[in-house]
Tab-separated table of C-alpha atoms and ligand atoms in Angstrom:
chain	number	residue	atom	x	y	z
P	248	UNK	CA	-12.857	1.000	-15.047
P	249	UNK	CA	-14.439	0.994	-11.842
P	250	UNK	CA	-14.479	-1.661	-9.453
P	251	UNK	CA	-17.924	-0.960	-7.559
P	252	UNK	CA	-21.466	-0.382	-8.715
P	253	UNK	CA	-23.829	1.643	-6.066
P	254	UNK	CA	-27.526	1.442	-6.012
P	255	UNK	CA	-29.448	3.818	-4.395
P	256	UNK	CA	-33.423	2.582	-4.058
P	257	UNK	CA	-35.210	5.828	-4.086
P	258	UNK	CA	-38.433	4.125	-2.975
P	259	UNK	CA	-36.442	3.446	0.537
P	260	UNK	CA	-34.008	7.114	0.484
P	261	UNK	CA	-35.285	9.920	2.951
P	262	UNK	CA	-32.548	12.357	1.390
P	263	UNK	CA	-31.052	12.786	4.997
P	264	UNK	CA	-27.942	12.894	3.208
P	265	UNK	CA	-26.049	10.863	5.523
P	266	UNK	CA	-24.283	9.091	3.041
P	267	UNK	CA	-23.047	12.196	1.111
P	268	UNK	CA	-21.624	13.166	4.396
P	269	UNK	CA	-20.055	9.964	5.103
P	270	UNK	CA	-18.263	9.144	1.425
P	271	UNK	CA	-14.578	10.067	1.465
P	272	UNK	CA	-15.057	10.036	-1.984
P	273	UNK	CA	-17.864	12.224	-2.653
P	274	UNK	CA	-19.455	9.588	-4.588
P	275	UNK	CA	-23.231	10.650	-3.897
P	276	UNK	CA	-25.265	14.477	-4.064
P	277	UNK	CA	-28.670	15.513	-3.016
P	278	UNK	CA	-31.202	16.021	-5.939
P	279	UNK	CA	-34.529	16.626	-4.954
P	280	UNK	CA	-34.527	15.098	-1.399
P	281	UNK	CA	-32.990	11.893	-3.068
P	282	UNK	CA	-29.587	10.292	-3.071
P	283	UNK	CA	-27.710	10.221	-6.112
P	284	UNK	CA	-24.586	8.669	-7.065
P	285	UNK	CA	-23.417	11.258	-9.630
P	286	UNK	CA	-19.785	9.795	-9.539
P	287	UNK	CA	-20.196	6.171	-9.112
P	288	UNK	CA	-16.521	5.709	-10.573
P	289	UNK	CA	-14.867	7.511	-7.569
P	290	UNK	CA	-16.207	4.651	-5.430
P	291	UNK	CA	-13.705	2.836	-3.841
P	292	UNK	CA	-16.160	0.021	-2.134
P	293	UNK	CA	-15.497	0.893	1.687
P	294	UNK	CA	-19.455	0.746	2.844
P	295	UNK	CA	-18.845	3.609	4.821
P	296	UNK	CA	-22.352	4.957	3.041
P	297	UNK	CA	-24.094	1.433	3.794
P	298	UNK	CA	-23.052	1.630	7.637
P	299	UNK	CA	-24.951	5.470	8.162
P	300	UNK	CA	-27.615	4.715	5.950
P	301	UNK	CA	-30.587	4.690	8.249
P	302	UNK	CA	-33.232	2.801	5.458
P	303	UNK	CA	-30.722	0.427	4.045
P	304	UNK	CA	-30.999	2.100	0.237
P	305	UNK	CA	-27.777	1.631	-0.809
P	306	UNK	CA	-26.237	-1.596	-2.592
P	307	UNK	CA	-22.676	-1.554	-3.591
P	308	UNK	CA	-21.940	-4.293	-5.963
P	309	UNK	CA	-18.005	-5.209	-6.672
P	310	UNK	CA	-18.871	-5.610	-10.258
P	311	UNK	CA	-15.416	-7.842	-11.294
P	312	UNK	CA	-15.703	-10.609	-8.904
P	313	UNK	CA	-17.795	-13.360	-7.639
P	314	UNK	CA	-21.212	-13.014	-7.364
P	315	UNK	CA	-21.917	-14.650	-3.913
P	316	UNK	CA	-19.583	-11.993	-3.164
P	317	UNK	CA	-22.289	-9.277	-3.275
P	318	UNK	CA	-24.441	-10.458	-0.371
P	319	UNK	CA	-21.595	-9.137	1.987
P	320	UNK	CA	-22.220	-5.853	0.581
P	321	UNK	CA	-25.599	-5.418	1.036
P	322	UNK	CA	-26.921	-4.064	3.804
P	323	UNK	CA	-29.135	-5.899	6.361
X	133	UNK	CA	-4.392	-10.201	-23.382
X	134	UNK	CA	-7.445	-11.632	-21.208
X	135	UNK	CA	-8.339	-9.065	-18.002
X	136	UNK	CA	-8.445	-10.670	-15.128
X	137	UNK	CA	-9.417	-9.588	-11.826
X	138	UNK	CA	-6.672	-9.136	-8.849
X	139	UNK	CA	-9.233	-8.892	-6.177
X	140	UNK	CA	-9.683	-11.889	-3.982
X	141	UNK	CA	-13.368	-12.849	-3.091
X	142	UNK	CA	-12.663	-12.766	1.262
X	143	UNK	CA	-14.530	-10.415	3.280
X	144	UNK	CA	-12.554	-7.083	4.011
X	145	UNK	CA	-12.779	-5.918	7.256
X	146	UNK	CA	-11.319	-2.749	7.413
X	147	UNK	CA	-13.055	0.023	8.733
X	148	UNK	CA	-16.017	1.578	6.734
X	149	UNK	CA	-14.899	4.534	4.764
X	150	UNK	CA	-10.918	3.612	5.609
X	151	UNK	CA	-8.604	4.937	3.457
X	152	UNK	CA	-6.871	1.680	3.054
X	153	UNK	CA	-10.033	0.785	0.711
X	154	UNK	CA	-8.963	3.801	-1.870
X	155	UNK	CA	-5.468	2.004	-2.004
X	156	UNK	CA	-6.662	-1.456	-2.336
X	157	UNK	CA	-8.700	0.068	-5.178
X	158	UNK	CA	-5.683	1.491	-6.990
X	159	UNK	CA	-3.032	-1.660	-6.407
X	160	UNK	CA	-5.501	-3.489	-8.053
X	161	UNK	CA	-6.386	-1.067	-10.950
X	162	UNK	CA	-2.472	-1.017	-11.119
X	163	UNK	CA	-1.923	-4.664	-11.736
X	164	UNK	CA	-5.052	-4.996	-13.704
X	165	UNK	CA	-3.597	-2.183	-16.089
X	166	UNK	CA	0.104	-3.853	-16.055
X	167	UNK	CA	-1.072	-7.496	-16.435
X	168	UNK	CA	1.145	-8.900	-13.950
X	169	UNK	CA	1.686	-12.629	-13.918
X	170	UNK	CA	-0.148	-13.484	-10.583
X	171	UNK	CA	2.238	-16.373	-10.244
X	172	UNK	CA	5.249	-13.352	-10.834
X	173	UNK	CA	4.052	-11.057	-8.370
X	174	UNK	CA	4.623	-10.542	-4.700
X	175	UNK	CA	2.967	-8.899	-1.901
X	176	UNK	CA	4.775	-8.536	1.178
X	177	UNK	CA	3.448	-6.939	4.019
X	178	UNK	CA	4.340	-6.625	8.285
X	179	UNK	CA	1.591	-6.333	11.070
X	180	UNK	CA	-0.952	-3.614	11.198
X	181	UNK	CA	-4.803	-2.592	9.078
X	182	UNK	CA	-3.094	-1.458	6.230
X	183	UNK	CA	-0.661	-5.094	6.290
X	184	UNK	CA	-3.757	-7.242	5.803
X	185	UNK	CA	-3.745	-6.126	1.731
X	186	UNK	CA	-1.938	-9.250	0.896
X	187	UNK	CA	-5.090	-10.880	1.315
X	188	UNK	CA	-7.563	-9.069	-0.774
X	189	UNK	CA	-5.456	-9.486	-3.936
X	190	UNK	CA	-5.257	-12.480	-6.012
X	191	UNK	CA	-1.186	-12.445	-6.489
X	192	UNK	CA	1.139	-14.616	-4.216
X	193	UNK	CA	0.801	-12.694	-0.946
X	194	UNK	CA	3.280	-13.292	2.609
X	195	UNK	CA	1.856	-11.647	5.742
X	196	UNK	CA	4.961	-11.223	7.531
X	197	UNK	CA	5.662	-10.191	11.195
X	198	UNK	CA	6.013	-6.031	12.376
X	199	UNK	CA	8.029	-4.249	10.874
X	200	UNK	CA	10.460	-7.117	9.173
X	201	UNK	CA	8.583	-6.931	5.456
X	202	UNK	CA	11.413	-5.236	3.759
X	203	UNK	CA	13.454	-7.908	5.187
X	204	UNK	CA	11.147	-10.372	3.908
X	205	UNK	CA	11.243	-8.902	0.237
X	206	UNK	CA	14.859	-8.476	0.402
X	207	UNK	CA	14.991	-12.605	0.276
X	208	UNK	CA	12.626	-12.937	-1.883
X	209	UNK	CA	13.750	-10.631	-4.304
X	210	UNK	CA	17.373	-11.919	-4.545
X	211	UNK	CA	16.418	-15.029	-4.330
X	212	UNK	CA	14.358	-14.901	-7.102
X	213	UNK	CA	14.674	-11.589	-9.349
X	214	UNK	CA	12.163	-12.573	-11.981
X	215	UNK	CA	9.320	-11.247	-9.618
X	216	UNK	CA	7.960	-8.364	-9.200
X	217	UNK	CA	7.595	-6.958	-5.211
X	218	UNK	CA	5.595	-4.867	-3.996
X	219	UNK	CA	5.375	-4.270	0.232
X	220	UNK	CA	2.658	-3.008	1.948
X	221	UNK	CA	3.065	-1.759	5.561
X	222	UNK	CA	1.899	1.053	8.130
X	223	UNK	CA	3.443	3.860	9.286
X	224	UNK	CA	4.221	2.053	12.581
X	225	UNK	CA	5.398	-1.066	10.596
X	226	UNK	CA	7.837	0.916	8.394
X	227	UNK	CA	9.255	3.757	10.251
X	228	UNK	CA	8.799	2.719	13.572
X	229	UNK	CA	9.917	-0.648	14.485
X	230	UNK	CA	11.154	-1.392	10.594
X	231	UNK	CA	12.944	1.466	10.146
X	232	UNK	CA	16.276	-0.076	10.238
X	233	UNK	CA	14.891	-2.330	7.342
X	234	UNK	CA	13.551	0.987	5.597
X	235	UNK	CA	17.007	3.044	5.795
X	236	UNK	CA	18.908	-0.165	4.582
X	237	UNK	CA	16.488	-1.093	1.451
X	238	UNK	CA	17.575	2.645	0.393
X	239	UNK	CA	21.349	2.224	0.399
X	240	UNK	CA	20.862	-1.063	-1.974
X	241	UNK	CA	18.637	0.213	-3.968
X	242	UNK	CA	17.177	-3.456	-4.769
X	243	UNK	CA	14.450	-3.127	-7.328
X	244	UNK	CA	10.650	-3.418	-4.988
X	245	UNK	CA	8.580	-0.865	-4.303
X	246	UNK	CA	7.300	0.191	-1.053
X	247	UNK	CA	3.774	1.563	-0.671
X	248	UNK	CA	3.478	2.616	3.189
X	249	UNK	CA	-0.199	3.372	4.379
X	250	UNK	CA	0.092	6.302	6.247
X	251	UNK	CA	-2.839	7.139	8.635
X	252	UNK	CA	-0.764	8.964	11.544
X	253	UNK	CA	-1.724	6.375	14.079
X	254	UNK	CA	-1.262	2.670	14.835
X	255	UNK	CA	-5.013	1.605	13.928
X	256	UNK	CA	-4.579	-2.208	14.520
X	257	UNK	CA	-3.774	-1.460	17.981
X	258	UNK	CA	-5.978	1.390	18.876
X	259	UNK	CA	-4.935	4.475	17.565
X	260	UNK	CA	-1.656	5.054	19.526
X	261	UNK	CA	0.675	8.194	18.135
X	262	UNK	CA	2.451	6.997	14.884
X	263	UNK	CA	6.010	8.301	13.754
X	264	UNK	CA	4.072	10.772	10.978
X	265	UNK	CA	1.946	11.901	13.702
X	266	UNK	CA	3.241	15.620	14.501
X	267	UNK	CA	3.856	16.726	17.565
X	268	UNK	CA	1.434	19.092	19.635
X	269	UNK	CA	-1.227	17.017	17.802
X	270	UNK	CA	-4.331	15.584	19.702
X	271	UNK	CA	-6.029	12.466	18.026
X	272	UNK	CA	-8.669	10.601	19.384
X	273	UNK	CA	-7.129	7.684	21.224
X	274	UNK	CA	-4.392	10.156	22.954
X	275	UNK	CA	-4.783	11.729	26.172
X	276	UNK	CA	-2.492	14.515	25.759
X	277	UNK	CA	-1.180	16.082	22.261
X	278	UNK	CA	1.430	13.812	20.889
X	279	UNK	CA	4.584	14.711	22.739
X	280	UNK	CA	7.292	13.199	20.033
X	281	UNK	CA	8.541	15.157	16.700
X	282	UNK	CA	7.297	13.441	13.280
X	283	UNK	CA	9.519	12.180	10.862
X	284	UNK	CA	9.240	13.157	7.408
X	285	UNK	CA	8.813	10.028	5.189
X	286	UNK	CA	10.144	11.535	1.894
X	287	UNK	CA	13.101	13.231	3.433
X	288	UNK	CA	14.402	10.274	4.684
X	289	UNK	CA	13.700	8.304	1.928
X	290	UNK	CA	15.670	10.609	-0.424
X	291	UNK	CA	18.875	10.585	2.426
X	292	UNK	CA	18.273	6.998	2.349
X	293	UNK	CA	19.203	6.035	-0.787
X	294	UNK	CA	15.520	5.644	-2.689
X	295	UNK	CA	15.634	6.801	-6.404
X	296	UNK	CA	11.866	6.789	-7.209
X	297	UNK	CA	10.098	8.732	-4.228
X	298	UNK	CA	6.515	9.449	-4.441
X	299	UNK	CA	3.116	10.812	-2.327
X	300	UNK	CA	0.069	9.566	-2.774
X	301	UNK	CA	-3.475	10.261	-1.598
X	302	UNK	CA	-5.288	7.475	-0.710
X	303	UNK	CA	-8.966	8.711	-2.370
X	304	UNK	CA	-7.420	9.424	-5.222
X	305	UNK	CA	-7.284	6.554	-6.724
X	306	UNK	CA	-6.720	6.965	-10.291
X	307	UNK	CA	-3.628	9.329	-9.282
X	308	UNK	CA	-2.114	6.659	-6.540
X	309	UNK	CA	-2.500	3.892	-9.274
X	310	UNK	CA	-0.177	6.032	-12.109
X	311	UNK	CA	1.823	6.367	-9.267
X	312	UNK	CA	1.986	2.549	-8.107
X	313	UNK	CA	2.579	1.794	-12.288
X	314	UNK	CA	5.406	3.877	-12.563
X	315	UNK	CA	6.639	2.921	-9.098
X	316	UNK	CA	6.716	-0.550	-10.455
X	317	UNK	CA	7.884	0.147	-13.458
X	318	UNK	CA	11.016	1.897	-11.807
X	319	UNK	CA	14.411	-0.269	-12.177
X	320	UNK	CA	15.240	0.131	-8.124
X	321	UNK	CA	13.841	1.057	-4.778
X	322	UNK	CA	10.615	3.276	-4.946
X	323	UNK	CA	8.493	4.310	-2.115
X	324	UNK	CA	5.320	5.779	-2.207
X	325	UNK	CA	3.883	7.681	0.951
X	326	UNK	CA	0.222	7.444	0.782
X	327	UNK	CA	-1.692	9.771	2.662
X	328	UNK	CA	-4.494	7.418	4.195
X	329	UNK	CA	-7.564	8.920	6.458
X	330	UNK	CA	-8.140	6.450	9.719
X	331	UNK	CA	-12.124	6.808	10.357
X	332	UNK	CA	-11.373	5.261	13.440
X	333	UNK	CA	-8.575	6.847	15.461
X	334	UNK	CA	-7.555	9.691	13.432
X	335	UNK	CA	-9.922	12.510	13.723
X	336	UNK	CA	-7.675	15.364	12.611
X	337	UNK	CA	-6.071	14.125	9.134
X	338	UNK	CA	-9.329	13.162	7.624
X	339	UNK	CA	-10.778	12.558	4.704
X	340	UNK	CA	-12.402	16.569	4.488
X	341	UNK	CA	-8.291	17.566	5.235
X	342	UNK	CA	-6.921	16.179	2.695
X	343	UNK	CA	-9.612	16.945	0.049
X	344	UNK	CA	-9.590	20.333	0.843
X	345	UNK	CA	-5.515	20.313	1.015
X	346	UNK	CA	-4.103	17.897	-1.078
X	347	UNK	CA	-2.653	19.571	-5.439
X	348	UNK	CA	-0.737	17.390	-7.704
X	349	UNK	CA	3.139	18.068	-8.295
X	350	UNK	CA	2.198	17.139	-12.111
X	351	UNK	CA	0.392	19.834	-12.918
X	352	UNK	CA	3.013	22.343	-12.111
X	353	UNK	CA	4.926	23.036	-15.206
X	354	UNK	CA	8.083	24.055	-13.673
X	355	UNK	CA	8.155	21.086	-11.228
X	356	UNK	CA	10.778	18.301	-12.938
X	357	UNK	CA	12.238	16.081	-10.393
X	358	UNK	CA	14.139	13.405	-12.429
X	359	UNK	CA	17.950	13.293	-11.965
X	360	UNK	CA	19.165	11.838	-15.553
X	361	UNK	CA	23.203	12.447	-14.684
X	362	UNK	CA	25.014	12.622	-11.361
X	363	UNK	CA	25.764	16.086	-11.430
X	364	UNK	CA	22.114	16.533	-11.262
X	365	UNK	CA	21.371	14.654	-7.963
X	366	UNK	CA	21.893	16.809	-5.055
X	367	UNK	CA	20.391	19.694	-6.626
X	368	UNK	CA	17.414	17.483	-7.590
X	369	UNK	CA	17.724	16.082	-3.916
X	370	UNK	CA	17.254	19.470	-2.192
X	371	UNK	CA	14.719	20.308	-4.017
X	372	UNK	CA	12.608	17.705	-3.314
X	373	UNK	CA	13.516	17.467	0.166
X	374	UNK	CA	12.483	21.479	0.241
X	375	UNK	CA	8.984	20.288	-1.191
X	376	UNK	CA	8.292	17.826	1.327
X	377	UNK	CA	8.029	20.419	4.066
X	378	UNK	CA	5.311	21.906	2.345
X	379	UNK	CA	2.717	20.689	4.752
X	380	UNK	CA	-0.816	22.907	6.106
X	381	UNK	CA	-2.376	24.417	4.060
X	382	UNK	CA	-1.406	23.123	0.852
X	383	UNK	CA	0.151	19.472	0.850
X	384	UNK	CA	1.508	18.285	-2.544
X	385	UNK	CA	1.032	14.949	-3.912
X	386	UNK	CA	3.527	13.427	-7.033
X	387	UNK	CA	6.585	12.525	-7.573
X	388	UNK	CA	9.607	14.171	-5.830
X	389	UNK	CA	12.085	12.280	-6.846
X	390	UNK	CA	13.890	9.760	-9.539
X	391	UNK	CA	17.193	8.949	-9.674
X	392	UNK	CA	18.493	7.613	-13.154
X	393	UNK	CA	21.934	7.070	-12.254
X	394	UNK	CA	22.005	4.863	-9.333
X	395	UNK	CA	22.961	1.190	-10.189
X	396	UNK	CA	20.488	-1.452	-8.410
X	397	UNK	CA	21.554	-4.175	-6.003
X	398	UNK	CA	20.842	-6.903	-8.779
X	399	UNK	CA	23.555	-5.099	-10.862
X	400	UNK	CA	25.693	-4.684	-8.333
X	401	UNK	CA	25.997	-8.369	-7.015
X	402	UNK	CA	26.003	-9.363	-11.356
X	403	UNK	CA	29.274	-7.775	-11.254
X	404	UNK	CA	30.390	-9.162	-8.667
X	405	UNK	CA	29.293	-13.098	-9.582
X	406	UNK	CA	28.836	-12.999	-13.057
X	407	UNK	CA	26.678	-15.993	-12.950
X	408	UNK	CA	23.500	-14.134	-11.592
X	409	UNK	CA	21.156	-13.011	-11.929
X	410	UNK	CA	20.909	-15.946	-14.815
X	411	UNK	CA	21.306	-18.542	-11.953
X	412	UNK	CA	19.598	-17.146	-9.139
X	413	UNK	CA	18.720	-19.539	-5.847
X	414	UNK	CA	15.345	-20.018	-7.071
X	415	UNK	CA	16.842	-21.621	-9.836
X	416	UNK	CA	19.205	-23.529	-8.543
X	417	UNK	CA	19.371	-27.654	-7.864
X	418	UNK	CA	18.120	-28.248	-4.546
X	419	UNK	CA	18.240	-32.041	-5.208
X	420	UNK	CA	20.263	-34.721	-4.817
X	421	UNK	CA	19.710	-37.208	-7.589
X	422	UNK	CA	16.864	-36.524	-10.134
X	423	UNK	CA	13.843	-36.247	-7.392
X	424	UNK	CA	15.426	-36.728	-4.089
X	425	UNK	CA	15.825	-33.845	-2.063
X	426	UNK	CA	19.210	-33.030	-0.071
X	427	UNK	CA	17.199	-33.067	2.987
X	428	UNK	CA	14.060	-36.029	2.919
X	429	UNK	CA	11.102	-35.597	5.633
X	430	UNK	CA	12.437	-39.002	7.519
X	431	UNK	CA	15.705	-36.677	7.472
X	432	UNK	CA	14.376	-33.493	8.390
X	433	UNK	CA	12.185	-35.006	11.725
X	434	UNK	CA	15.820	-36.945	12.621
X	435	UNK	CA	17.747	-33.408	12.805
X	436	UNK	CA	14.902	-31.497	14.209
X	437	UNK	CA	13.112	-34.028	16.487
X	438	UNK	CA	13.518	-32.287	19.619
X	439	UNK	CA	12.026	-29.186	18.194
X	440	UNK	CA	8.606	-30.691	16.630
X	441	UNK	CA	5.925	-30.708	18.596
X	442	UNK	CA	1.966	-31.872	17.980
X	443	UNK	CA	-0.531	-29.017	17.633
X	444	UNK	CA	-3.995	-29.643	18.093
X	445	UNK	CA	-6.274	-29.805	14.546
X	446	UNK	CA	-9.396	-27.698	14.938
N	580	TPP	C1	7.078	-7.166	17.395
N	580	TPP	C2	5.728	-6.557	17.612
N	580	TPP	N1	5.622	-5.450	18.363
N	580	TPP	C3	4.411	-4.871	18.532
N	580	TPP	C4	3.299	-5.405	17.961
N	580	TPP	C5	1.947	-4.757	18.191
N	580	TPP	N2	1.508	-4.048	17.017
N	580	TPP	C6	0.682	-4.614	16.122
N	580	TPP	S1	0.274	-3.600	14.851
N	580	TPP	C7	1.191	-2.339	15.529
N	580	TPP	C8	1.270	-1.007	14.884
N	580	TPP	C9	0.348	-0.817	13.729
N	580	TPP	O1	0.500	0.453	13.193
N	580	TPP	P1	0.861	0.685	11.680
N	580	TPP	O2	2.066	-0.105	11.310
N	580	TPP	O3	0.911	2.148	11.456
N	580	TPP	O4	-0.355	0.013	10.905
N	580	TPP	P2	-1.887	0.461	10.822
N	580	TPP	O5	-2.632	-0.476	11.718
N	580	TPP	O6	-1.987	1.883	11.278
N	580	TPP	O7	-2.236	0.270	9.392
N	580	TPP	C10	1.800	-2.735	16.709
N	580	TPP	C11	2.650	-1.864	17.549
N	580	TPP	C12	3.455	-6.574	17.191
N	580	TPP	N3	2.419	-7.136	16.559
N	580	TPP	N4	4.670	-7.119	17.026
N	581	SF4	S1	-18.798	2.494	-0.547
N	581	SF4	FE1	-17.516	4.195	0.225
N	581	SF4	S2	-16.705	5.164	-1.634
N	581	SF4	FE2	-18.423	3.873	-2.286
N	581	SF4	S3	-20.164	5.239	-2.289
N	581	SF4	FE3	-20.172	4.254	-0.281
N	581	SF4	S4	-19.010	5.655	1.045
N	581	SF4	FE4	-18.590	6.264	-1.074
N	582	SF4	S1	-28.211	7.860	3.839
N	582	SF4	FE1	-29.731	6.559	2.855
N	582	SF4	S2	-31.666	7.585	3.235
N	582	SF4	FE2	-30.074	9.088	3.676
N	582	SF4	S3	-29.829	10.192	1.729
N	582	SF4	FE3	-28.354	8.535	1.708
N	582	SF4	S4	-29.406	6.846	0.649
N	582	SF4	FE4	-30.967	8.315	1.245
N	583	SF4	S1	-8.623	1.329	12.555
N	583	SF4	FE1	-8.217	2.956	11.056
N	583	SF4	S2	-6.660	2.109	9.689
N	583	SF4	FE2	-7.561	0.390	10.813
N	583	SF4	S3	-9.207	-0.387	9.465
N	583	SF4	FE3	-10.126	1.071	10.895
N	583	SF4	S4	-10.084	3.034	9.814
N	583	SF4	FE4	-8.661	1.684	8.759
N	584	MG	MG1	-0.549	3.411	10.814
């Protein structure tokens, strides 16, 4: 039951794995130069991904709540 | 039994990649799983990052002032023992200038739980040395290594009186959220020491340390640490005491401690006035005739008139 859906947009990801580094939850891995979110569940919505992301690929979505809620969690 | 969603829709403004997101994560999963009654449930938290939590959750929520949101439950909790209370507060909040309030909720054994956010620092102010911060210790914000001893949390929870006594880790959500169910779910005082990384100011208990650290108490078979009679208590105690000085290299998470034969405050006071807990104060006639209170507002600005003053609407 997880409370947070991330989006990476591989048209926009580098793979400079920032935002593997960055997840205290170890949400995202590397495949072939691209982000990943291999364990979206573990995500715990704290944007700490969104924040290093130098192209602005990720989206985290809470996924049980409003949805003019989302555009706070998109990055800009 | 219709899910419903405990998360408020404000902004939250916590640090990216905080640790109190991973706990916000699990209270909520918590409630979600429990179905609380919003209308029955309680947050109560003091000053700090971690005390803002009443606001991201969609239960009745008082923000209190540092340190005094034991003190705060404590009312609210005898005053109305339907509902269920849960406080949040720092490590500053609770074992630094509430520790008075900490020590006492022990020795009553009144039925909340207590879910401190423990990130080794005060963040809301900058990142000075906490009371869990060890001493010799160097974080970011400090000049010199920390200088004072840390307390241990679970020790002195266990001398104080607790009888559900728990560690959690703040990215481990699904683990802190059992935790916070059963914590709840306890008939007296339960703490729960969550182990919470500060991005900001706390550059040595990170995120990386505790993954790398952190093994669950449940999976060890020969690890039992419920006392069912009293003759089982100290032994119980001590042991669990002994385990929370495990700390470097390997730092356990679990329970450490439940005591099964400690009476609450509720049962306590029922003895002595039979009448409650089935007429509590929130029950109780606070009028005068059928809708006139004992104190009226053209009363209430009489008595206090010197005291009111005009603030300015923005
Ligand atoms: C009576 C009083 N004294 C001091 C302060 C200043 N103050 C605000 S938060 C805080 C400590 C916060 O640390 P902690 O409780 O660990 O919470 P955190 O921010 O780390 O979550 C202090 C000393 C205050 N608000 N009120
Ligand atoms: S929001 Fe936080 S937990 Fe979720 S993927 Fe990004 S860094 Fe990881
Ligand atoms: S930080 Fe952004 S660009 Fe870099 S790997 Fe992650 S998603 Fe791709
Ligand atoms: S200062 Fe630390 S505890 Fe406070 S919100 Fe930022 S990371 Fe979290
Ligand atoms: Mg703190």
């Amino acid at each position: 039951m997880p409370g947070y859906k991330v989006q990476v947009d591989t048209s926009k990801c580098i793979g400079c794995a920032q935002c593997y580094v960055a997840c205290p939850n170890k949400v995202f891995a590397i495949i072939n130069k691209k982000s990943v979110p291999v364990n979206p569940d573990a995500c715990v919505g704290c944007r700490a991904c969104i924040v290093k992301c130098p192209t602005n690929a990720i989206t985290i979505v809470p996924r049980d709540i409003y949805a003019h809620y989302a555009r706070f969690y998109k990055s800009t | 039994m219709v899910p419903r969603s405990y998360k408020t829709d404000l902004w939250i403004d916590w640090c990216p990649g905080c640790g109190n997101f991973g706990i916000l994560t699990a209270v909520v999963k918590a409630f979600e799983e429990l179905g609380l009654d919003p209308s029955k449930t309680v947050i109560v938290s003091g000053i700090g990052c971690s005390s803002k939590i009443p606001h991201f959750v969609n239960v009745n929520g008082v923000h209190t002032i540092h340190g005094r949101a034991i003190a705060f439950a404590t009312g609210i909790k005898l005053a109305n023992p339907e509902l269920t209370v849960v406080v949040h507060g720092g490590d500053g909040d609770l074992l630094g200038i509430g520790a008075g309030h900490f020590v006492t909720l022990g020795r009553r054994n009144l039925d909340i739980v207590v879910i401190m956010h423990n990130n080794g620092v005060y963040g809301l102010t900058k990142g000075q040395a906490s009371p869990t911060l060890p001493m010799g210790v160097k974080t970011k914000a400090l000049v010199k290594p920390n200088i004072q001893q840390a307390l241990n949390p679970i020790a002195l929870a266990i001398s104080a009186g607790y009888t559900f006594v728990a560690r959690g880790y703040a990215f481990d959500s699904e683990h802190l959220k059992n935790l916070i169910k059963m914590a709840i779910e306890h008939k007296g005082a339960a703490f729960i020491d969550v182990l919470q990384p500060c991005v900001t100011f706390n550059d040595v208990f990170t995120a990386e340390y505790y993954r790398k650290r952190v093994y669950k108490l449940d999976e060890q078979p020969e690890w039992n640490p419920v006392a069912e009679k009293p003759e089982e208590r100290v032994e119980k105690m001590i042991k669990a005491i002994e385990k929370s000085f495990e700390w470097g290299e390997r730092i356990p998470i679990g329970i450490f401690y439940i005591d099964k034969t400690q009476s609450t405050l509720e049962e306590r006071y029922s003895q002595r006035i039979p009448l409650y807990p089935s007429i509590h104060p929130a029950k109780s006639n606070i009028t005068r005739d059928v809708d006139k209170p004992l104190i009226d507002n053209n009363m209430f600005e009489k008595i206090f008139k010197e005291y009111i003053v005009d603030v300015e609407h923005i």
